[in-house]
Short mmCIF file of C-alpha atoms and ligand atoms in Angstrom, two decimals:
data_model
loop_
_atom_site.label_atom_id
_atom_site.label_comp_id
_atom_site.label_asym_id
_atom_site.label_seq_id
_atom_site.Cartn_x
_atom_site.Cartn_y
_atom_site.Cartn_z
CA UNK Y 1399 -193.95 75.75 -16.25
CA UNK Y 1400 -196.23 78.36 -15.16
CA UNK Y 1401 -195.68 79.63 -11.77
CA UNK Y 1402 -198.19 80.73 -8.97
CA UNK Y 1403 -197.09 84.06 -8.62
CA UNK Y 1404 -199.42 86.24 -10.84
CA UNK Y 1405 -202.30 84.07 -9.15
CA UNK Y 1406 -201.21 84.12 -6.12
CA UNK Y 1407 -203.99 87.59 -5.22
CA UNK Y 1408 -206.79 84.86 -6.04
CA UNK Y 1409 -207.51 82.66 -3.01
CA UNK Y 1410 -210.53 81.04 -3.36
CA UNK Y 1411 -212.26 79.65 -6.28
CA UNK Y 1412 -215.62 78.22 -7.61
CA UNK Y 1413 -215.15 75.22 -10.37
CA UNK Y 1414 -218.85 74.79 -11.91
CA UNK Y 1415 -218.80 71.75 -14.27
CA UNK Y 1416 -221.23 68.34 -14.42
CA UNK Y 1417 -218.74 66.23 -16.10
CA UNK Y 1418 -216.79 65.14 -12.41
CA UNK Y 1419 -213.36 64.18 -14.21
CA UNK Y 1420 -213.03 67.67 -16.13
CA UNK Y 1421 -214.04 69.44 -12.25
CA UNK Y 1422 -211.31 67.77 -11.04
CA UNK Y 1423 -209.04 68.12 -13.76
CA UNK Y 1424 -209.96 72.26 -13.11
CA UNK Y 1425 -209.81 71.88 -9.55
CA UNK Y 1426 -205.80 70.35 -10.16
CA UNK Y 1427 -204.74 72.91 -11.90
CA UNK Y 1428 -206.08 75.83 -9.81
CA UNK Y 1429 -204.03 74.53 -6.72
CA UNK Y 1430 -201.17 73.79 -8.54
CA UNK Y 1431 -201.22 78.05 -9.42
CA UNK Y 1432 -201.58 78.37 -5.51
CA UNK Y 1433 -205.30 78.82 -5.26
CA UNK Y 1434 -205.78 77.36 -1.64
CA UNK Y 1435 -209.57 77.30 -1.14
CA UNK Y 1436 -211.62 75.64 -3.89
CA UNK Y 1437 -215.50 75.22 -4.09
CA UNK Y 1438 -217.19 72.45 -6.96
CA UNK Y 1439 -220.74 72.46 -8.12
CA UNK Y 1440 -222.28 70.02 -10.78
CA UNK Y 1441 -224.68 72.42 -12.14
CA UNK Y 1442 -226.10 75.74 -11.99
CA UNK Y 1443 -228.17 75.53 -9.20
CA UNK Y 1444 -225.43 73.59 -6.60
CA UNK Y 1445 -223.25 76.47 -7.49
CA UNK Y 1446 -226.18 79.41 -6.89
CA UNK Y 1447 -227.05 77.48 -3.13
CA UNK Y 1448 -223.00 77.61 -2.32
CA UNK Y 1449 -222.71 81.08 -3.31
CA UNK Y 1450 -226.00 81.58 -0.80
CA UNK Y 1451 -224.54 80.27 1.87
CA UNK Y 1452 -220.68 82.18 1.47
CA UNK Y 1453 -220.53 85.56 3.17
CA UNK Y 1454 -218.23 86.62 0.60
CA UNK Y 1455 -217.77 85.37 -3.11
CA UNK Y 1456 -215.00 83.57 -4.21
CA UNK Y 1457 -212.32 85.15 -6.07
CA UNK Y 1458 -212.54 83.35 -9.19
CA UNK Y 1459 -215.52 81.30 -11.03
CA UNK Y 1460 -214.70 78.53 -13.88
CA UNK Y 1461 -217.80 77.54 -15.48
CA UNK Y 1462 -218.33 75.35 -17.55
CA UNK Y 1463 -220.55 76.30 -20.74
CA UNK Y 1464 -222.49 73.41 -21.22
CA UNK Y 1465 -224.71 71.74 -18.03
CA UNK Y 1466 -227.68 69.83 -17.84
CA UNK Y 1467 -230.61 72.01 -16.43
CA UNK Y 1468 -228.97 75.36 -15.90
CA UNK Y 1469 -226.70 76.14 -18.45
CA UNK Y 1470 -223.36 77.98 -18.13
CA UNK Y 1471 -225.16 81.15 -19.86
CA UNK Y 1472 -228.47 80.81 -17.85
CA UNK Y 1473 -226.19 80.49 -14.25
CA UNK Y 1474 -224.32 83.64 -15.35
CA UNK Y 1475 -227.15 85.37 -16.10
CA UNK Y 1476 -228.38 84.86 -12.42
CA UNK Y 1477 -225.48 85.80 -11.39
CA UNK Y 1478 -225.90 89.00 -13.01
CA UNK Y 1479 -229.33 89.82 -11.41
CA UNK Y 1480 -228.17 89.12 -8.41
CA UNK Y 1481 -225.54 91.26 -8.08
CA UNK Y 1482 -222.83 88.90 -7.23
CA UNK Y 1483 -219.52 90.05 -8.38
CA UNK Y 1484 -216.54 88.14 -9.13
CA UNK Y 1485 -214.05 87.73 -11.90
CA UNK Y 1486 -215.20 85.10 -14.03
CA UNK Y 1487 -213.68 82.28 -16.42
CA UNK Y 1488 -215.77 80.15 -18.66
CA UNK Y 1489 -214.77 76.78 -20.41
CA UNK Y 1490 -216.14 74.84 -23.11
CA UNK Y 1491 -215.18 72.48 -26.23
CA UNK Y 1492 -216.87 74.05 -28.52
CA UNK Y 1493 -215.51 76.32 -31.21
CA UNK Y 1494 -213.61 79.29 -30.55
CA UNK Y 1495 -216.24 81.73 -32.16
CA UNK Y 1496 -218.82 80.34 -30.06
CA UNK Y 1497 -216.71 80.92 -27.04
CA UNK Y 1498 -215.98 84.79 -28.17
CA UNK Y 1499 -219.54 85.48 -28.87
CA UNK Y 1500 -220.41 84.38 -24.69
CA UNK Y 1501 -217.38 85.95 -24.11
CA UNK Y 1502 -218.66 89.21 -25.60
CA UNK Y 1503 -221.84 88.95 -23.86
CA UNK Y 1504 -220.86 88.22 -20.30
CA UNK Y 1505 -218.64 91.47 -21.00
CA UNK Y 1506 -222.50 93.37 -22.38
CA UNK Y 1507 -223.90 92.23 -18.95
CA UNK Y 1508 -221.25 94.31 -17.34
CA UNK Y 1509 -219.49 91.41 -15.52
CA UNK Y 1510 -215.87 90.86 -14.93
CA UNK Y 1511 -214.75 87.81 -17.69
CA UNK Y 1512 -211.15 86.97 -17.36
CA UNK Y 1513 -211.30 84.71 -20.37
CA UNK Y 1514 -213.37 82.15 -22.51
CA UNK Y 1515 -211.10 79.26 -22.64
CA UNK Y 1516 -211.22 75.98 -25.19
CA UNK Y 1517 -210.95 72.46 -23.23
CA UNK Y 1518 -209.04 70.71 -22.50
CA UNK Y 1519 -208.01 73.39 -20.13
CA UNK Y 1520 -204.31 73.73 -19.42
CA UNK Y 1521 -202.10 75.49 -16.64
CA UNK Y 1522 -200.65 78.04 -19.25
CA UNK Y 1523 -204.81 78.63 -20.48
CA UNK Y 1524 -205.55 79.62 -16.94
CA UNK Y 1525 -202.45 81.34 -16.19
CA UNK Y 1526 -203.05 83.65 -19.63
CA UNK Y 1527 -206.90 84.18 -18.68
CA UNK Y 1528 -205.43 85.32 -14.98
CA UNK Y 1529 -203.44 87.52 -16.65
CA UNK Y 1530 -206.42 90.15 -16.91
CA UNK Y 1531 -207.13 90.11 -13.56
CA UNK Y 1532 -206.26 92.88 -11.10
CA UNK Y 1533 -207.14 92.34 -7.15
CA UNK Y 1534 -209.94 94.19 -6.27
CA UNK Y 1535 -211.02 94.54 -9.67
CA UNK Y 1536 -214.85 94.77 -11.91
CA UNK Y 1537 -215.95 96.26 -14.87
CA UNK Y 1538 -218.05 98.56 -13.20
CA UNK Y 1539 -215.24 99.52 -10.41
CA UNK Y 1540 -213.00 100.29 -13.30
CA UNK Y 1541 -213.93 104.10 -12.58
CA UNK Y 1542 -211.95 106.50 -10.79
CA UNK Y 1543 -212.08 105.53 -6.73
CA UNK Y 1544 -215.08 107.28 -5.52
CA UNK Y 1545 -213.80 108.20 -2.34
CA UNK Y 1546 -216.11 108.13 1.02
CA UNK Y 1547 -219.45 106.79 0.40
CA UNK Y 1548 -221.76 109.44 -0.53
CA UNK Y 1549 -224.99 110.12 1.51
CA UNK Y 1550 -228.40 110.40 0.63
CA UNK Y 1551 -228.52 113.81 2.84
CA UNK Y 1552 -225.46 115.12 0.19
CA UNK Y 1553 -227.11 113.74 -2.71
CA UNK Y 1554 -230.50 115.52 -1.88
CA UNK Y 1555 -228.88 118.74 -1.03
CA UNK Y 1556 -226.69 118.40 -4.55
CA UNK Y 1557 -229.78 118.02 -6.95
CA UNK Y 1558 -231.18 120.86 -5.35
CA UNK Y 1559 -228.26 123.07 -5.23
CA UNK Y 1560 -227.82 122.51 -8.75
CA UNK Y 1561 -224.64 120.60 -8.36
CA UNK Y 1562 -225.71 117.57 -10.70
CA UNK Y 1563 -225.16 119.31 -14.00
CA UNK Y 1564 -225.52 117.95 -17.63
CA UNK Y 1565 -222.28 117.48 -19.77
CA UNK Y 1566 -223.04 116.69 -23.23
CA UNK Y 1567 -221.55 114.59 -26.09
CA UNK Y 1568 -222.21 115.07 -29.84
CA UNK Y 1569 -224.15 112.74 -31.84
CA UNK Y 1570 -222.88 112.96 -35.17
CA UNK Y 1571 -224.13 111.91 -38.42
CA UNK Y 1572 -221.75 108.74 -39.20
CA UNK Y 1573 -222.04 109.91 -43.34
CA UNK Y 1574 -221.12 113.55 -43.00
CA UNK Y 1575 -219.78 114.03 -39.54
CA UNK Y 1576 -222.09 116.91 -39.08
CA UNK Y 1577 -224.04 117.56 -35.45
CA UNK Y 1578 -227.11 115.96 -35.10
CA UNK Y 1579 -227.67 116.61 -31.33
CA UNK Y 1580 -226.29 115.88 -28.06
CA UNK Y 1581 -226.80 113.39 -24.91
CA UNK Y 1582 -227.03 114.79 -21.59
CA UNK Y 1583 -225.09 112.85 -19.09
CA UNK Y 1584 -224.64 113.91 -15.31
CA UNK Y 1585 -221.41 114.98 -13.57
CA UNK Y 1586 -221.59 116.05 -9.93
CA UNK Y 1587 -219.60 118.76 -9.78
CA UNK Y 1588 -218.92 118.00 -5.82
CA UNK Y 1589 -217.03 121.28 -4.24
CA UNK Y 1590 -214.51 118.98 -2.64
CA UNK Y 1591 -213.90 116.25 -4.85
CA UNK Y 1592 -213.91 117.49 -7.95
CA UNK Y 1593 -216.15 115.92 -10.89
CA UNK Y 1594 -218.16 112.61 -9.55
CA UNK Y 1595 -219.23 110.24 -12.33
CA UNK Y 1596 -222.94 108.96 -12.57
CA UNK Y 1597 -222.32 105.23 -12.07
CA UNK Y 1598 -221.26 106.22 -8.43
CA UNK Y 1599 -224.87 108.42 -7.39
CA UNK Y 1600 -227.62 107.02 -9.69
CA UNK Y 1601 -227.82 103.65 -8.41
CA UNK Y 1602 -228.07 105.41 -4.67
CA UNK Y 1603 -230.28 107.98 -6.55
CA UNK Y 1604 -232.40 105.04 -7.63
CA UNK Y 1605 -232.05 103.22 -4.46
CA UNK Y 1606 -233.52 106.21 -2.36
CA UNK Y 1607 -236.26 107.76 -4.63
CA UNK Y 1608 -233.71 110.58 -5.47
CA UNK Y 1609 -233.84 109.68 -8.78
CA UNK Y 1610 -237.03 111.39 -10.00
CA UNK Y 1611 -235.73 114.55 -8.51
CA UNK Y 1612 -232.29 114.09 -10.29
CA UNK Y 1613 -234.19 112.93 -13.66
CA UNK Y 1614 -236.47 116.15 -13.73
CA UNK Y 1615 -233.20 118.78 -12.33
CA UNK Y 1616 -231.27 117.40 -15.50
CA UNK Y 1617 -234.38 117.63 -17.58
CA UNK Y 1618 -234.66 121.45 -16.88
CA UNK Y 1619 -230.65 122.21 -17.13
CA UNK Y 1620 -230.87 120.13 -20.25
CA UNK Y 1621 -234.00 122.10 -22.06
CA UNK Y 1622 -232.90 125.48 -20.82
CA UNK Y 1623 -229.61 124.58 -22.80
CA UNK Y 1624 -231.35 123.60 -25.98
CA UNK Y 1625 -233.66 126.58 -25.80
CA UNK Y 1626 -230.46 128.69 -26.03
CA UNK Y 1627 -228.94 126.64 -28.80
CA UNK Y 1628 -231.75 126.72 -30.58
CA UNK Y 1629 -231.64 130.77 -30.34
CA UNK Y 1630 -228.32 130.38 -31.80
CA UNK Y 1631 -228.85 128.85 -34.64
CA UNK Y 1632 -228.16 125.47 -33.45
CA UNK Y 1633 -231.27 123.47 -33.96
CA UNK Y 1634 -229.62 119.90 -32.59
CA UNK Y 1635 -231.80 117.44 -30.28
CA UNK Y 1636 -231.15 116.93 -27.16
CA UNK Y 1637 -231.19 113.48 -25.58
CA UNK Y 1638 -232.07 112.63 -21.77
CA UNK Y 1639 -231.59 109.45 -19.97
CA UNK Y 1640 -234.41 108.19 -17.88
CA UNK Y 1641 -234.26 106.23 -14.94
CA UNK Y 1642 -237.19 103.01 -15.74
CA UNK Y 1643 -238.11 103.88 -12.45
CA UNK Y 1644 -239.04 107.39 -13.55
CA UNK Y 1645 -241.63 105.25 -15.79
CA UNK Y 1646 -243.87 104.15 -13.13
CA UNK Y 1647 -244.01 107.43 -11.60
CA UNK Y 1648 -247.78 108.60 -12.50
CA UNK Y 1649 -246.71 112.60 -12.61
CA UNK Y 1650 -243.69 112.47 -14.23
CA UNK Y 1651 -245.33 112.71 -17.89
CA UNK Y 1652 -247.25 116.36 -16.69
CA UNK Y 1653 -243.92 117.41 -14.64
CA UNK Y 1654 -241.60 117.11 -18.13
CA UNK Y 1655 -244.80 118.62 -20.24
CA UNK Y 1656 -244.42 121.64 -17.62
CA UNK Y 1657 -240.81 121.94 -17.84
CA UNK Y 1658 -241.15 122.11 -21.78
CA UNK Y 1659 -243.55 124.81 -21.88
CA UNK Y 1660 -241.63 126.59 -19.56
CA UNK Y 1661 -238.65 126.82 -22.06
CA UNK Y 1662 -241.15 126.93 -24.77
CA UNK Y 1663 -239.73 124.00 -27.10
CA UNK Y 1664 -241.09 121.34 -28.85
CA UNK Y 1665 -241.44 117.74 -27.59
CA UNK Y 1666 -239.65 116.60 -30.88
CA UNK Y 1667 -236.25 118.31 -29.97
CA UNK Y 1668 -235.75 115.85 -27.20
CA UNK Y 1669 -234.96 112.08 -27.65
CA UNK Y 1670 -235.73 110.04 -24.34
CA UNK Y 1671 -233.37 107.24 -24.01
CA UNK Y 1672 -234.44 104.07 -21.76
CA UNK Y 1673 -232.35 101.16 -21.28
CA UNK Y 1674 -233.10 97.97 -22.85
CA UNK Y 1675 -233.50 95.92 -20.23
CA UNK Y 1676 -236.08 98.33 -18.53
CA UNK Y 1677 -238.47 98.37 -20.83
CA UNK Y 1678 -238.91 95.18 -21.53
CA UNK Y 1679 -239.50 94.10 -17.89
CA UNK Y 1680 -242.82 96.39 -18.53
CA UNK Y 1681 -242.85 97.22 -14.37
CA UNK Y 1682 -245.99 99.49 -13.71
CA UNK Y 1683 -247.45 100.04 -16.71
CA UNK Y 1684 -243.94 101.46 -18.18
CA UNK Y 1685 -245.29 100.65 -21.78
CA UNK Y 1686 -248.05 102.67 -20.83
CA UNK Y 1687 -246.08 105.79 -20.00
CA UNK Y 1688 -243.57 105.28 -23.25
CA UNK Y 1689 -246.48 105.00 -25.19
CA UNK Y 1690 -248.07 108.48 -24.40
CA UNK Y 1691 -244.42 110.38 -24.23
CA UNK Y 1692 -244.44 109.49 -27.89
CA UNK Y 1693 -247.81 110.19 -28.74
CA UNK Y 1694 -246.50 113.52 -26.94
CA UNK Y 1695 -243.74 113.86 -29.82
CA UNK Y 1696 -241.09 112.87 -27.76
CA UNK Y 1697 -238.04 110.77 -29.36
CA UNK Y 1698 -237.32 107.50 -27.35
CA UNK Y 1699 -234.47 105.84 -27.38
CA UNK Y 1700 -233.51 101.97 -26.70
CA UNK Y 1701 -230.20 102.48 -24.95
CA UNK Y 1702 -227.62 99.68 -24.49
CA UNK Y 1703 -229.71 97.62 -27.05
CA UNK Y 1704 -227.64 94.29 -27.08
CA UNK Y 1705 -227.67 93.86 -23.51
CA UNK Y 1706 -231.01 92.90 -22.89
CA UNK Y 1707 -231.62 90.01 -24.57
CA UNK Y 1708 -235.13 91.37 -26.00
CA UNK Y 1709 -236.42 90.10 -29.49
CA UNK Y 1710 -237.48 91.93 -32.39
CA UNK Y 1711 -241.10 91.03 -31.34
CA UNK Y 1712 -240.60 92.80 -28.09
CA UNK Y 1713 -239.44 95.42 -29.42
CA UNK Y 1714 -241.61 96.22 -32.39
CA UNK Y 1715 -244.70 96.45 -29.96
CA UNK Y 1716 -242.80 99.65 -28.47
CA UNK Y 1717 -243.21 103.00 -30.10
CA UNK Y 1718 -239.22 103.99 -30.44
CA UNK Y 1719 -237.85 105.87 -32.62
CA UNK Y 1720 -233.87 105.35 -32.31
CA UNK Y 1721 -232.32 102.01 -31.36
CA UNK Y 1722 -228.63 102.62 -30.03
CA UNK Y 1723 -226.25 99.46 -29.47
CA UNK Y 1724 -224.45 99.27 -27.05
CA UNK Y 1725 -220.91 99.94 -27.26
CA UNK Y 1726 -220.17 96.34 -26.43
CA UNK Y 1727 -220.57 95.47 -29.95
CA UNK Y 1728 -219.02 98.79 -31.55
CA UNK Y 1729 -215.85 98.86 -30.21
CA UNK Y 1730 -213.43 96.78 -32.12
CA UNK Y 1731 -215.99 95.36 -34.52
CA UNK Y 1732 -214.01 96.39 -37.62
CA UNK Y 1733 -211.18 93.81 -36.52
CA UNK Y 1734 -214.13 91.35 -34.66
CA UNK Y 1735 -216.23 89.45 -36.74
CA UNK Y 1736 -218.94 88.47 -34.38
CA UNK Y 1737 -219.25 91.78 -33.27
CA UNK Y 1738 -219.27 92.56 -36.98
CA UNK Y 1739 -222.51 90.10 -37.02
CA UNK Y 1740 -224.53 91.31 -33.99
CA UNK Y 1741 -223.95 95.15 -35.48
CA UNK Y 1742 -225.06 94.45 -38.97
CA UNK Y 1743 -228.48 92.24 -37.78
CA UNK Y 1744 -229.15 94.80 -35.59
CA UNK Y 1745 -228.70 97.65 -37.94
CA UNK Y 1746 -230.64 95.64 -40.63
CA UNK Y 1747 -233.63 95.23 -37.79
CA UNK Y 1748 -233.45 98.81 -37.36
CA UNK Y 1749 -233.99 99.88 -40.69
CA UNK Y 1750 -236.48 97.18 -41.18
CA UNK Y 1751 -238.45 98.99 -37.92
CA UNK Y 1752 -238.10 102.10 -39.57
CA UNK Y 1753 -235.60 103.34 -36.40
CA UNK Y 1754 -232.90 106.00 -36.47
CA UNK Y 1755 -229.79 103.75 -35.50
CA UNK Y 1756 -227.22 105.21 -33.24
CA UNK Y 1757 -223.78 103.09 -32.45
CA UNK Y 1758 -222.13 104.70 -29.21
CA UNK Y 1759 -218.08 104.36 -27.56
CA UNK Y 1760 -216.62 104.78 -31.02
CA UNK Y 1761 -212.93 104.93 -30.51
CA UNK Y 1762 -211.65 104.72 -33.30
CA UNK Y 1763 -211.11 105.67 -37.18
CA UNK Y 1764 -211.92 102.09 -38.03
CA UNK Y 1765 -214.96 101.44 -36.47
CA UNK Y 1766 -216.40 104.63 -37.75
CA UNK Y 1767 -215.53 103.79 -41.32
CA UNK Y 1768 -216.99 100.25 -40.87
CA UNK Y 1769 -219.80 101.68 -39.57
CA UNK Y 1770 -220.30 104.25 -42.13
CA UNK Y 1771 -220.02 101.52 -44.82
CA UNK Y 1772 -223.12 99.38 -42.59
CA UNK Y 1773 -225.28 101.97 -43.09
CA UNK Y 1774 -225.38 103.46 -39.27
CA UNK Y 1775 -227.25 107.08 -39.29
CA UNK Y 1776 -225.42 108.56 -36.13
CA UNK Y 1777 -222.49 107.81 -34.15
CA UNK Y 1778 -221.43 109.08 -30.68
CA UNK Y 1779 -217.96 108.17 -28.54
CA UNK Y 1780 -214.35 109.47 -27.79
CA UNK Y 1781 -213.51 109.74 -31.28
CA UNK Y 1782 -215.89 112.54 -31.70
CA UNK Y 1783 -215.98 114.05 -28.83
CA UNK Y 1784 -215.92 113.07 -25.13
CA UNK Y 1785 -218.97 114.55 -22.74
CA UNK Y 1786 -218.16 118.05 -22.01
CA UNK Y 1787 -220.03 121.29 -20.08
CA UNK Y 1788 -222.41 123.25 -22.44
CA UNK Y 1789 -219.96 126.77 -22.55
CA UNK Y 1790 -217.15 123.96 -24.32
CA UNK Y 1791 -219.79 122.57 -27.44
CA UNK Y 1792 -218.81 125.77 -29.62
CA UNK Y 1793 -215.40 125.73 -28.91
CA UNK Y 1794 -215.03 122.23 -30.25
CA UNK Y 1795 -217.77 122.70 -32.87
CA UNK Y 1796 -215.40 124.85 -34.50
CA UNK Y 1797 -212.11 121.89 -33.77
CA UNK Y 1798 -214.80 119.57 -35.34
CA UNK Y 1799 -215.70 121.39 -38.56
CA UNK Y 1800 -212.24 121.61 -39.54
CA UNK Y 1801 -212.24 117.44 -39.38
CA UNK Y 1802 -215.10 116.67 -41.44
CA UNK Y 1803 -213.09 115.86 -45.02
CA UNK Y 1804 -211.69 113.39 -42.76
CA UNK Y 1805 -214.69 111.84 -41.41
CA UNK Y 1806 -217.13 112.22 -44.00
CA UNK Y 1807 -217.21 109.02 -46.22
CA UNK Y 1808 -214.41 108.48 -48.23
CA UNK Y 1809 -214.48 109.54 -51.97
CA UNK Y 1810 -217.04 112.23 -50.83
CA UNK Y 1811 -215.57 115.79 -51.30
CA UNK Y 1812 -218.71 116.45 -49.82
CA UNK Y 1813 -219.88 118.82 -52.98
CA UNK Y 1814 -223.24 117.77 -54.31
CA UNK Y 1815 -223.64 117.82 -58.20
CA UNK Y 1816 -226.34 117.23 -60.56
CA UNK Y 1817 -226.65 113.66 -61.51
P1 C2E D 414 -225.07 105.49 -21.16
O1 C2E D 414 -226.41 106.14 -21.25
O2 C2E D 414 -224.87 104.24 -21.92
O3 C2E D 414 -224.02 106.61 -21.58
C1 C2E D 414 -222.89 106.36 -22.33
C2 C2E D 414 -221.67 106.26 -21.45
O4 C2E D 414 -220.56 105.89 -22.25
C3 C2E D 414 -221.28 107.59 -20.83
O5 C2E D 414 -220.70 107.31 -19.57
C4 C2E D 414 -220.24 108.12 -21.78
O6 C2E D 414 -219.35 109.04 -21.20
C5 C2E D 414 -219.54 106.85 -22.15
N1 C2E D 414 -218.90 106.92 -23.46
C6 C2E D 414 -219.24 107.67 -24.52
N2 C2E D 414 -218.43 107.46 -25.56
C7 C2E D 414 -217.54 106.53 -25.15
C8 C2E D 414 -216.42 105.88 -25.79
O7 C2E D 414 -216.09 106.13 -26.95
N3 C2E D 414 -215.75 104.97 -25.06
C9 C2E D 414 -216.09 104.68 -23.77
N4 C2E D 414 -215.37 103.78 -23.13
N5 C2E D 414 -217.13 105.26 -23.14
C10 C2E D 414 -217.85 106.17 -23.83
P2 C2E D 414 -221.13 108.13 -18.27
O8 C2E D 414 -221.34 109.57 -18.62
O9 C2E D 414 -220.17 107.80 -17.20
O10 C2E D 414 -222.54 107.54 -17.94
C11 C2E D 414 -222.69 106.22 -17.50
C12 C2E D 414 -224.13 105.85 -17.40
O11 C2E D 414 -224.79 106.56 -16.34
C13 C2E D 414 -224.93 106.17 -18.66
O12 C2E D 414 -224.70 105.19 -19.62
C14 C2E D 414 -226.34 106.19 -18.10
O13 C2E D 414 -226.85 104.88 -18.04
C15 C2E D 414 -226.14 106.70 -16.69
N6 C2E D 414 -226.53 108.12 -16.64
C16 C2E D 414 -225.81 109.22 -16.96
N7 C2E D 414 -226.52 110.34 -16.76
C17 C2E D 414 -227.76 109.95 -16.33
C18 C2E D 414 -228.96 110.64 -15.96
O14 C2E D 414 -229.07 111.87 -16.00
N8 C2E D 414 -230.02 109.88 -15.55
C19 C2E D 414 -229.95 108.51 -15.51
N9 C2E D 414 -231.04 107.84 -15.10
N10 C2E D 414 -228.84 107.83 -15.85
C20 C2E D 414 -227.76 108.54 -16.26
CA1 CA D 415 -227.68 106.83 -22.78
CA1 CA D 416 -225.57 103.21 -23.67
#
């Protein structure tokens, strides 16, 4: 018999199901692991008034897949947008792939799934699922502790000091393993605590009109840097991300036209890369704006493409030039076939939209070669190269050339000859 002990951390619990035997049956098993406070809805919208009227949510969420009205899918999805957080567990009957696939994309949403169990659930089901939790624990908390909250009077002062840098990872070509270009992310490089990562002073960025400041500080840091590549003999592209609010803001087109005549480069050297999600929302006209950076010559970029649940019609009407999927569905897709499935349709849409396709967190030797045998153009993540500071890229450019026989496709001695 399972005991209560590893679920002993969760104390209260939401059991979302509309058949009332199989709640109950749920709600059974959850006290006998020890979970002393347990909530029921019968559908989606039952369990979004409860969750309206707790001050805190619960520590745990079964829901069940399939509901009248709301559906398991659609409730999460709410759940999403409005920010409430807790670990999650969904149930269902239906087959296991089906259950991996939601499981994969509650994961792509960025919330905290514990498990996607088969019914009839069991003790030693939950028990297994609660295995993955940790107290306290999220996706997006997974990060390093960010210490005291940060202020918007420190944040100000850091964009302008120049304490927001850009590190950069390589974008490689997934054939050849040769550079393509690089991604600018942000670091604060805080004077007391060290090296802050962006998920813990964009949303606050975002949430106090920081960000266009931020956006157009790491635009400049990131141009200057490709100006100087570019007098090295290093012609790569360098990619930006943009906040969508930075979409709606009317100037922001003329300030990053400024900023590249000021380093005197070409609008076709940078790749602009907007999230999924963001653009499709179409807030203020940001079609509008995305539409004249490219008539500009700028690249844009979908970015976490997978999460968004856009369609192909959606995204045709946009003027992109690179679609990148989300690492979601790279990592572990050579030993995942679902993941296998999402990556090749949306590879095959790519090509069919005439888009450069990028697949980012690539970990490992596997997914690269699966990727290199779907026909992916570039590929970014640890196993290349983590984000680093500018004066590093050379230093590991030389590391890097040393590795290509090993990445480059295999059977390629990488020697052309005549036909
Ligand atoms: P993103 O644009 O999706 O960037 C990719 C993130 O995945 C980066 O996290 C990168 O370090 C990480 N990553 C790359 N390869 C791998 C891998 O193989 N495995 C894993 N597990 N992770 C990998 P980072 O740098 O912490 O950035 C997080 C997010 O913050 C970015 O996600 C982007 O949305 C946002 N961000 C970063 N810099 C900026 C910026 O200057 N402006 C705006 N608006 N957002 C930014
Ligand atoms: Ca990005
Ligand atoms: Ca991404």
């Amino acid at each position: 018999m399972p005991t209560a002990n590893q679920s002993k951390q969760i104390e209260s619990a939401l059991v979302v199901d509309d058949s009332a035997p199989q709640r109950q049956h749920t709600v059974r098993l959850l006290q006998e692991l020890g979970v002393e406070v347990i909530y029921e809805a019968g559908n989606g919208n039952e369990a979004l008034e409860l969750l309206a009227l707790l001050k805190l949510p619960p520590g745990l969420a079964v829901i069940d897949l399939e509901m009248p009205g709301m559906d398991g899918i659609e409730l999460i999805q709410q759940l999403q947008q409005k920010g409430v957080e807790m670990p999650l567990i969904v149930a269902s009957s239906r087959e296991a792939s089906l259950l991996q696939s939601v499981e994969t994309m509650i994961q792509a949403l960025g919330m905290n799934v514990l498990g996607a169990l088969q019914k009839p659930l069991s003790s030693e089901k939950l028990m297994s699922a609660l295995h993955a939790f940790k107290p306290g624990g999220n996706v997006s908390q997974k990060r390093a502790d960010p210490g005291p909250a940060i202020c918007e009077d420190d944040l100000a002062l850091a964009i302008a000091e120049r304490q927001i840098v850009p590190f950069y990872q390589p974008k490689v070509d997934v054939q050849t393993g040769i550079l393509k270009g690089v991604e600018a992310l942000a670091r604060w490089i805080h004077p007391e605590r060290g090296v802050i990562p962006p998920d813990h002073f964009i949303p606050l960025a975002e949430a106090c009109g920081l960000i266009h400041d931020l956006t157009i500080a790491m635009m400049d840091q990131a141009m200057q840097q490709a100006a100087v590549w570019h007098s090295r003999g290093l012609p790569i592209k360098v990619a930006v991300n943009l906040s969508p609010l930075s979409l709606e803001q009317p100037d922001f087109m003329q300030r990053i036209l400024d900023l590249l005549g000021r380093h005197s480069l070409a609008a076709d050297r940078l790749v602009l890369e907007i999230t999924e999600g963001s653009v499709v929302a179409n807030k203020g006209n940001s079609l509008g704006m995305l539409a004249r950076l490219r008539l500009k010559g700028f690249g844009l970029s979908i970015d976490d493409y997978g999460t968004g649940f856009s369609s192909m019609q959606q995204l045709a009407r946009i003027p992109f030039t690179e679609l990148k999927i989300d690492r979601s569905f790279v990592h572990g897709a050579h030993r995942r076939k679902n993941l296998r499935v999402i990556l090749q349709s949306a590879l095959d849409m790519a090509q069919r939209l005439e888009l450069v396709t990028v697949a980012e967190g690539i970990e490992t030797i596997e997914d690269w070669r699966l990727l290199q045998s779907s026909g992916c153009n570039i590929g970014q993540g640890y196993l290349i190269a983590k984000p680093m500071p500018a004066n590093e890229l050379p230093i590991w450019l030389k590391g890097h050339h040393r590795r290509l026989p090993e990445l480059r496709v295999e059977g390629d001695d990488g020697i052309a000859r005549p036909e």
